[in-house]
Short mmCIF file of C-alpha atoms in Angstrom, two decimals:
data_model
loop_
_atom_site.label_atom_id
_atom_site.label_comp_id
_atom_site.label_asym_id
_atom_site.label_seq_id
_atom_site.Cartn_x
_atom_site.Cartn_y
_atom_site.Cartn_z
CA UNK A 1 -20.56 -14.66 17.76
CA UNK A 2 -18.04 -17.48 17.97
CA UNK A 3 -19.30 -18.52 21.41
CA UNK A 4 -15.98 -18.18 23.26
CA UNK A 5 -15.81 -15.05 25.42
CA UNK A 6 -12.16 -14.22 24.71
CA UNK A 7 -12.67 -14.49 20.94
CA UNK A 8 -15.98 -12.61 20.89
CA UNK A 9 -14.48 -9.79 22.94
CA UNK A 10 -11.57 -9.44 20.51
CA UNK A 11 -13.93 -9.46 17.51
CA UNK A 12 -16.24 -6.84 19.01
CA UNK A 13 -13.35 -4.50 19.85
CA UNK A 14 -11.82 -4.87 16.38
CA UNK A 15 -15.21 -3.97 14.89
CA UNK A 16 -14.98 -0.57 16.54
CA UNK A 17 -11.95 0.32 14.40
CA UNK A 18 -12.65 2.39 11.27
CA UNK A 19 -13.17 0.41 8.08
CA UNK A 20 -13.45 -2.95 9.86
CA UNK A 21 -16.82 -4.69 9.59
CA UNK A 22 -18.02 -7.86 11.32
CA UNK A 23 -16.51 -10.18 8.68
CA UNK A 24 -13.12 -8.45 8.72
CA UNK A 25 -13.05 -8.44 12.53
CA UNK A 26 -13.71 -12.19 12.58
CA UNK A 27 -11.16 -12.86 9.85
CA UNK A 28 -8.49 -10.82 11.64
CA UNK A 29 -9.19 -12.57 14.95
CA UNK A 30 -8.98 -16.06 13.43
CA UNK A 31 -5.84 -15.18 11.47
CA UNK A 32 -4.18 -13.92 14.66
CA UNK A 33 -5.25 -16.95 16.71
CA UNK A 34 -4.51 -19.59 14.08
CA UNK A 35 -1.46 -18.30 12.24
CA UNK A 36 -0.09 -15.10 13.77
CA UNK A 37 0.09 -15.70 17.52
CA UNK A 38 3.46 -13.95 17.68
CA UNK A 39 1.77 -10.74 16.52
CA UNK A 40 -0.68 -10.63 19.44
CA UNK A 41 1.68 -9.61 22.28
CA UNK A 42 3.58 -7.31 19.89
CA UNK A 43 0.40 -5.52 18.88
CA UNK A 44 -0.77 -5.29 22.49
CA UNK A 45 2.56 -3.75 23.51
CA UNK A 46 2.49 -1.29 20.59
CA UNK A 47 -1.03 -0.16 21.55
CA UNK A 48 -0.02 0.40 25.17
CA UNK A 49 3.21 2.13 24.18
CA UNK A 50 1.53 4.49 21.71
CA UNK A 51 -1.27 5.22 24.19
CA UNK A 52 1.32 6.07 26.83
CA UNK A 53 3.77 8.05 24.71
CA UNK A 54 1.68 9.95 22.20
CA UNK A 55 0.13 13.30 23.07
CA UNK A 56 -0.74 16.47 21.16
CA UNK A 57 1.92 19.01 20.23
CA UNK A 58 1.21 22.05 22.42
CA UNK A 59 1.84 24.38 19.52
CA UNK A 60 0.32 22.72 16.43
CA UNK A 61 -1.96 20.08 17.99
CA UNK A 62 -0.50 17.30 15.79
CA UNK A 63 0.33 13.93 17.36
CA UNK A 64 3.73 14.09 19.03
CA UNK A 65 5.89 12.15 21.50
CA UNK A 66 7.08 15.30 23.25
CA UNK A 67 5.59 18.68 24.24
CA UNK A 68 6.47 19.96 20.78
CA UNK A 69 6.44 17.95 17.54
CA UNK A 70 9.50 17.67 15.29
CA UNK A 71 8.21 20.32 12.86
CA UNK A 72 7.47 22.89 15.56
CA UNK A 73 10.90 22.19 17.14
CA UNK A 74 12.78 22.41 13.85
CA UNK A 75 15.04 25.40 13.11
CA UNK A 76 14.82 24.61 9.39
CA UNK A 77 11.11 25.42 9.05
CA UNK A 78 9.60 28.84 8.43
CA UNK A 79 7.54 29.35 11.57
CA UNK A 80 6.02 32.52 10.10
CA UNK A 81 3.80 30.48 7.75
CA UNK A 82 1.00 28.26 9.05
CA UNK A 83 -0.94 25.63 7.14
CA UNK A 84 -4.20 24.58 8.83
CA UNK A 85 -5.31 21.00 8.12
CA UNK A 86 -7.93 18.61 9.48
CA UNK A 87 -5.82 15.56 10.32
CA UNK A 88 -2.29 14.16 10.81
CA UNK A 89 -2.74 12.32 7.47
CA UNK A 90 -3.11 15.69 5.74
CA UNK A 91 0.25 16.78 7.18
CA UNK A 92 1.85 13.67 5.69
CA UNK A 93 0.19 14.35 2.32
CA UNK A 94 1.41 17.96 2.21
CA UNK A 95 4.90 17.02 3.42
CA UNK A 96 5.02 14.46 0.58
CA UNK A 97 4.62 17.26 -1.98
CA UNK A 98 7.99 18.60 -0.86
CA UNK A 99 7.01 22.20 -1.63
CA UNK A 100 5.92 23.44 1.80
CA UNK A 101 8.33 24.43 4.51
CA UNK A 102 6.17 26.22 7.06
CA UNK A 103 4.38 25.08 10.21
CA UNK A 104 1.05 23.29 10.53
CA UNK A 105 -1.95 23.48 12.76
CA UNK A 106 -3.90 20.22 12.97
CA UNK A 107 -7.55 20.72 13.89
CA UNK A 108 -8.20 16.98 14.42
CA UNK A 109 -11.61 17.37 12.79
CA UNK A 110 -13.82 19.93 11.17
CA UNK A 111 -16.91 21.92 12.04
CA UNK A 112 -20.03 19.87 11.44
CA UNK A 113 -23.05 21.46 13.14
CA UNK A 114 -25.30 18.61 11.91
CA UNK A 115 -23.14 16.16 13.89
CA UNK A 116 -22.96 18.48 16.88
CA UNK A 117 -19.33 19.46 16.21
CA UNK A 118 -19.20 23.19 16.85
CA UNK A 119 -16.19 25.48 17.32
CA UNK A 120 -15.84 24.44 20.97
CA UNK A 121 -15.29 20.77 19.97
CA UNK A 122 -12.21 21.70 17.94
CA UNK A 123 -9.07 22.87 19.71
CA UNK A 124 -9.67 26.45 18.74
CA UNK A 125 -8.28 27.93 21.93
CA UNK A 126 -4.98 26.28 20.97
CA UNK A 127 -5.42 27.65 17.44
CA UNK A 128 -6.05 31.14 18.85
CA UNK A 129 -2.85 30.83 20.90
CA UNK A 130 -0.91 29.72 17.82
CA UNK A 131 -2.03 32.56 15.59
CA UNK A 132 -1.31 35.05 18.37
CA UNK A 133 2.41 34.15 18.32
CA UNK A 134 4.68 36.86 16.98
CA UNK A 135 6.15 36.68 13.48
CA UNK A 136 3.14 34.99 11.86
CA UNK A 137 2.94 36.36 8.32
CA UNK A 138 0.74 33.93 6.43
CA UNK A 139 -1.96 31.37 7.08
CA UNK A 140 -3.01 28.79 4.45
CA UNK A 141 -6.38 27.18 5.13
CA UNK A 142 -5.98 23.62 3.82
CA UNK A 143 -9.08 21.95 5.21
CA UNK A 144 -10.77 19.48 2.86
CA UNK A 145 -12.76 20.84 -0.11
CA UNK A 146 -15.95 19.36 1.41
CA UNK A 147 -18.96 21.17 2.85
CA UNK A 148 -17.56 20.74 6.36
CA UNK A 149 -14.03 21.69 5.35
CA UNK A 150 -15.26 24.84 3.57
CA UNK A 151 -17.38 25.81 6.58
CA UNK A 152 -14.37 25.29 8.84
CA UNK A 153 -12.11 27.38 6.59
CA UNK A 154 -14.74 30.11 6.54
CA UNK A 155 -15.01 30.13 10.32
CA UNK A 156 -11.23 30.16 10.83
CA UNK A 157 -10.92 32.95 8.23
CA UNK A 158 -13.26 34.98 10.41
CA UNK A 159 -11.01 34.43 13.45
CA UNK A 160 -7.99 35.54 11.40
CA UNK A 161 -9.46 38.75 10.08
CA UNK A 162 -8.70 40.32 13.43
CA UNK A 163 -5.07 39.28 13.24
CA UNK A 164 -3.76 41.18 10.23
CA UNK A 165 -1.94 38.32 8.48
CA UNK A 166 -2.27 37.13 4.86
CA UNK A 167 -4.90 34.39 4.78
CA UNK A 168 -5.41 32.12 1.79
CA UNK A 169 -7.38 29.02 0.89
CA UNK A 170 -5.82 26.19 -1.15
CA UNK A 171 -6.86 26.29 -4.80
CA UNK A 172 -9.84 24.22 -5.88
CA UNK A 173 -9.93 23.20 -9.54
CA UNK A 174 -9.40 20.30 -11.90
CA UNK A 175 -7.05 17.65 -10.49
CA UNK A 176 -3.70 17.40 -12.26
CA UNK A 177 -3.78 14.50 -14.74
CA UNK A 178 -7.59 14.40 -14.84
CA UNK A 179 -9.80 14.85 -17.91
CA UNK A 180 -12.36 17.68 -18.00
CA UNK A 181 -15.00 15.30 -19.35
CA UNK A 182 -14.98 13.35 -16.09
CA UNK A 183 -14.68 16.23 -13.64
CA UNK A 184 -17.84 17.04 -11.66
CA UNK A 185 -19.71 20.31 -12.30
CA UNK A 186 -18.83 21.90 -8.97
CA UNK A 187 -15.11 21.32 -9.45
CA UNK A 188 -15.17 22.52 -13.06
CA UNK A 189 -17.11 25.63 -12.04
CA UNK A 190 -14.47 26.36 -9.38
CA UNK A 191 -11.70 25.84 -11.95
CA UNK A 192 -13.33 28.44 -14.22
CA UNK A 193 -14.10 31.10 -11.60
CA UNK A 194 -10.65 30.55 -10.06
CA UNK A 195 -8.80 30.85 -13.40
CA UNK A 196 -5.35 32.42 -13.29
CA UNK A 197 -3.48 34.56 -15.79
CA UNK A 198 -0.98 32.58 -17.88
CA UNK A 199 2.50 32.89 -16.45
CA UNK A 200 5.31 33.86 -18.83
CA UNK B 1 6.09 6.79 7.98
CA UNK B 2 4.75 9.34 10.42
CA UNK B 3 8.19 9.89 11.90
CA UNK B 4 7.31 9.05 15.52
CA UNK B 5 8.58 5.61 16.56
CA UNK B 6 5.54 4.62 18.65
CA UNK B 7 3.12 5.54 15.85
CA UNK B 8 5.17 3.94 13.07
CA UNK B 9 5.49 0.72 15.06
CA UNK B 10 1.72 0.55 15.56
CA UNK B 11 1.07 1.22 11.86
CA UNK B 12 3.56 -1.42 10.72
CA UNK B 13 2.07 -4.08 13.02
CA UNK B 14 -1.51 -3.28 11.93
CA UNK B 15 -0.38 -3.67 8.30
CA UNK B 16 0.43 -7.32 9.00
CA UNK B 17 -3.25 -8.06 9.69
CA UNK B 18 -5.23 -9.55 6.80
CA UNK B 19 -7.08 -7.03 4.63
CA UNK B 20 -5.33 -4.01 6.14
CA UNK B 21 -3.13 -2.03 3.77
CA UNK B 22 -0.83 0.91 4.54
CA UNK B 23 -3.63 3.51 4.28
CA UNK B 24 -6.00 1.57 6.53
CA UNK B 25 -3.25 0.94 9.09
CA UNK B 26 -2.51 4.65 9.22
CA UNK B 27 -6.18 5.58 9.41
CA UNK B 28 -6.82 3.10 12.25
CA UNK B 29 -3.77 4.35 14.18
CA UNK B 30 -4.77 8.02 13.89
CA UNK B 31 -8.39 7.24 14.79
CA UNK B 32 -7.24 5.37 17.91
CA UNK B 33 -4.80 8.11 18.93
CA UNK B 34 -7.06 11.08 18.18
CA UNK B 35 -10.56 9.89 19.02
CA UNK B 36 -10.56 6.38 20.52
CA UNK B 37 -7.90 6.37 23.20
CA UNK B 38 -10.14 4.37 25.52
CA UNK B 39 -10.09 1.51 22.99
CA UNK B 40 -6.29 1.11 23.08
CA UNK B 41 -5.87 -0.50 26.54
CA UNK B 42 -9.08 -2.53 25.98
CA UNK B 43 -7.81 -3.91 22.68
CA UNK B 44 -4.37 -4.62 24.15
CA UNK B 45 -5.97 -6.54 27.04
CA UNK B 46 -8.25 -8.49 24.68
CA UNK B 47 -5.27 -9.50 22.52
CA UNK B 48 -3.31 -10.71 25.55
CA UNK B 49 -6.34 -12.48 27.01
CA UNK B 50 -7.21 -14.30 23.78
CA UNK B 51 -3.56 -15.21 23.23
CA UNK B 52 -3.41 -16.66 26.74
CA UNK B 53 -6.77 -18.46 26.83
CA UNK B 54 -7.34 -19.76 23.33
CA UNK B 55 -5.91 -23.08 22.23
CA UNK B 56 -6.94 -25.84 19.83
CA UNK B 57 -9.61 -28.39 20.80
CA UNK B 58 -7.73 -31.67 21.23
CA UNK B 59 -10.48 -33.54 19.41
CA UNK B 60 -11.61 -31.30 16.54
CA UNK B 61 -8.74 -28.80 16.31
CA UNK B 62 -11.13 -25.81 16.37
CA UNK B 63 -10.30 -22.81 18.54
CA UNK B 64 -11.35 -23.46 22.14
CA UNK B 65 -10.85 -22.10 25.65
CA UNK B 66 -10.57 -25.57 27.18
CA UNK B 67 -9.09 -28.94 26.19
CA UNK B 68 -12.34 -29.71 24.36
CA UNK B 69 -14.56 -27.22 22.55
CA UNK B 70 -18.26 -26.80 23.34
CA UNK B 71 -19.38 -28.92 20.40
CA UNK B 72 -17.07 -31.84 21.22
CA UNK B 73 -18.16 -31.64 24.90
CA UNK B 74 -21.87 -31.46 24.09
CA UNK B 75 -24.14 -34.45 24.79
CA UNK B 76 -26.67 -33.05 22.31
CA UNK B 77 -24.50 -33.55 19.23
CA UNK B 78 -24.17 -36.71 17.15
CA UNK B 79 -20.50 -37.57 17.64
CA UNK B 80 -20.80 -40.34 15.04
CA UNK B 81 -20.91 -37.81 12.18
CA UNK B 82 -17.91 -35.64 11.32
CA UNK B 83 -17.84 -32.62 9.03
CA UNK B 84 -14.32 -31.64 7.91
CA UNK B 85 -13.84 -27.92 7.19
CA UNK B 86 -10.91 -25.62 6.53
CA UNK B 87 -11.49 -22.88 9.11
CA UNK B 88 -13.41 -21.82 12.25
CA UNK B 89 -15.43 -19.44 10.03
CA UNK B 90 -16.69 -22.47 8.08
CA UNK B 91 -17.97 -24.02 11.33
CA UNK B 92 -19.92 -20.81 12.02
CA UNK B 93 -21.33 -20.84 8.47
CA UNK B 94 -22.50 -24.46 8.73
CA UNK B 95 -23.89 -23.95 12.25
CA UNK B 96 -25.89 -21.01 10.88
CA UNK B 97 -27.71 -23.33 8.46
CA UNK B 98 -29.25 -25.06 11.48
CA UNK B 99 -29.40 -28.42 9.69
CA UNK B 100 -26.22 -30.09 10.94
CA UNK B 101 -25.91 -31.66 14.36
CA UNK B 102 -22.69 -33.67 14.14
CA UNK B 103 -19.09 -32.93 15.08
CA UNK B 104 -16.50 -31.00 13.11
CA UNK B 105 -12.86 -31.30 12.33
CA UNK B 106 -11.15 -28.01 11.54
CA UNK B 107 -8.06 -28.39 9.37
CA UNK B 108 -6.96 -24.74 9.83
CA UNK B 109 -5.89 -24.63 6.21
CA UNK B 110 -5.79 -26.73 3.07
CA UNK B 111 -3.21 -28.63 1.07
CA UNK B 112 -1.41 -26.33 -1.33
CA UNK B 113 1.76 -27.94 -2.68
CA UNK B 114 2.60 -24.82 -4.70
CA UNK B 115 2.78 -22.86 -1.43
CA UNK B 116 4.70 -25.63 0.29
CA UNK B 117 1.69 -26.72 2.39
CA UNK B 118 1.79 -30.52 2.34
CA UNK B 119 -0.04 -33.05 4.51
CA UNK B 120 2.50 -32.60 7.33
CA UNK B 121 1.67 -28.87 7.62
CA UNK B 122 -1.98 -29.66 8.41
CA UNK B 123 -2.88 -31.30 11.72
CA UNK B 124 -3.45 -34.65 10.08
CA UNK B 125 -2.13 -36.70 12.99
CA UNK B 126 -4.95 -35.16 15.05
CA UNK B 127 -7.36 -35.92 12.19
CA UNK B 128 -6.15 -39.54 12.11
CA UNK B 129 -6.76 -39.79 15.87
CA UNK B 130 -10.25 -38.33 15.44
CA UNK B 131 -11.36 -40.71 12.71
CA UNK B 132 -9.95 -43.64 14.67
CA UNK B 133 -12.41 -43.00 17.54
CA UNK B 134 -15.12 -45.63 17.93
CA UNK B 135 -18.70 -44.99 16.71
CA UNK B 136 -17.73 -42.85 13.68
CA UNK B 137 -20.31 -43.66 10.99
CA UNK B 138 -20.05 -40.81 8.51
CA UNK B 139 -17.59 -38.18 7.34
CA UNK B 140 -18.64 -35.17 5.24
CA UNK B 141 -15.77 -33.47 3.46
CA UNK B 142 -16.75 -29.78 3.44
CA UNK B 143 -13.52 -28.14 2.35
CA UNK B 144 -13.94 -25.21 -0.05
CA UNK B 145 -14.88 -25.93 -3.69
CA UNK B 146 -11.52 -24.50 -4.80
CA UNK B 147 -8.56 -26.30 -6.37
CA UNK B 148 -6.87 -26.54 -2.96
CA UNK B 149 -10.08 -27.55 -1.18
CA UNK B 150 -10.78 -30.28 -3.74
CA UNK B 151 -7.21 -31.58 -3.50
CA UNK B 152 -7.51 -31.62 0.30
CA UNK B 153 -10.85 -33.48 0.16
CA UNK B 154 -9.33 -35.99 -2.26
CA UNK B 155 -6.35 -36.59 0.03
CA UNK B 156 -8.52 -36.97 3.15
CA UNK B 157 -10.85 -39.32 1.22
CA UNK B 158 -7.81 -41.50 0.60
CA UNK B 159 -7.03 -41.60 4.34
CA UNK B 160 -10.64 -42.57 5.06
CA UNK B 161 -10.84 -45.41 2.59
CA UNK B 162 -9.03 -47.56 5.11
CA UNK B 163 -11.53 -46.74 7.85
CA UNK B 164 -14.79 -48.23 6.58
CA UNK B 165 -17.06 -45.23 7.21
CA UNK B 166 -19.41 -43.49 4.78
CA UNK B 167 -17.52 -40.60 3.20
CA UNK B 168 -19.22 -37.85 1.20
CA UNK B 169 -18.35 -34.52 -0.36
CA UNK B 170 -20.71 -31.52 -0.11
CA UNK B 171 -22.69 -30.98 -3.30
CA UNK B 172 -21.36 -28.56 -5.85
CA UNK B 173 -23.90 -26.96 -8.17
CA UNK B 174 -25.78 -23.77 -8.85
CA UNK B 175 -26.17 -21.56 -5.78
CA UNK B 176 -29.70 -21.27 -4.45
CA UNK B 177 -31.28 -18.04 -5.68
CA UNK B 178 -28.78 -17.62 -8.54
CA UNK B 179 -29.58 -17.43 -12.24
CA UNK B 180 -28.13 -20.00 -14.65
CA UNK B 181 -27.19 -17.26 -17.10
CA UNK B 182 -24.67 -15.82 -14.63
CA UNK B 183 -23.25 -19.08 -13.26
CA UNK B 184 -19.72 -19.96 -14.41
CA UNK B 185 -19.16 -22.92 -16.74
CA UNK B 186 -17.41 -25.12 -14.17
CA UNK B 187 -20.24 -24.75 -11.65
CA UNK B 188 -22.93 -25.32 -14.26
CA UNK B 189 -21.09 -28.42 -15.53
CA UNK B 190 -20.97 -29.73 -11.95
CA UNK B 191 -24.68 -29.04 -11.51
CA UNK B 192 -25.44 -31.11 -14.62
CA UNK B 193 -23.18 -34.09 -13.89
CA UNK B 194 -24.33 -34.04 -10.25
CA UNK B 195 -28.06 -33.96 -11.14
CA UNK B 196 -30.41 -35.79 -8.78
CA UNK B 197 -33.69 -37.63 -9.40
CA UNK B 198 -36.75 -35.51 -8.58
CA UNK B 199 -38.08 -36.32 -5.15
CA UNK B 200 -41.78 -37.13 -4.85
#
């Protein structure tokens, strides 16, 4: 508590952002007020603009500034393939690989019964609509390889079984560039059971 | 780059805050847009409010919401003693000790010739005004025990020599609760040369 209402309010709001603790919130507030005043109205305007403009793509649920996102609108993507991920950051990560050219569905979370996040908390009615669209041939479940991500993939796989499309899960195994010695048991076990025939 | 102007703008502004890298800026933006929409107008309003209300105390240069800060206005503080610090966070740290009841002067930085921060970049004309006020008996130089902080204390000590008030520097030595074995050479050397007679 700095003891000035306007400063304390700023600090307490910044603390509610992910990854920002009390020290960081104070440091950011002082830096803004002492050295980066010009940033304050710019940041305020950017927050209001993003809050006003950004919504969810009606087809893939990703963040978008129109009813449909750029990927869902594109005529260069293969709309018959769908990759299901947990977050917009995962879309960026997969796009960065440069080897995927299908559509996405962004769950904006994962099932986590312990935290009270059941199927109804995810946008699964939108997901059901998406997988009901004609021409869908393949669905890749690319939720995180965590307990929650696996549970989510399992649940979504169950929804798909009724649909008659090829459903796969991204491969789990040793990370490229890693050394076996330092890979955890669970990952190494997955790499062994998921072994693939040598390609010619 | 997420590819939506409103999102990319928010991310790039957040990156300019101290301690926030590209990943954090992206994570904060997505968290706000996906799960914490209600925070966006609140944070925007707090930024605009703080930018509008907060100025520098005309006496001590600390952040304030009036011409004088609460400490400079207080009739419970000893205005004859002045503690010179680098930042508002240092004021909070010293207040938290509960053993200081004088005034402060907040430099909002330190001398750093290598970075082009000379005496004119600090608010030294305000400092000169402050130390010229009647009834000043003692000045404690509490800049950081870093190269820049020491240089700043040395420079300010030179300004004070003309003023005829008691000038001291906070003690440098082994931190309370630390173990000698793990204290760096410079600190341990300071603790030895700065040794004090045992009190009865």
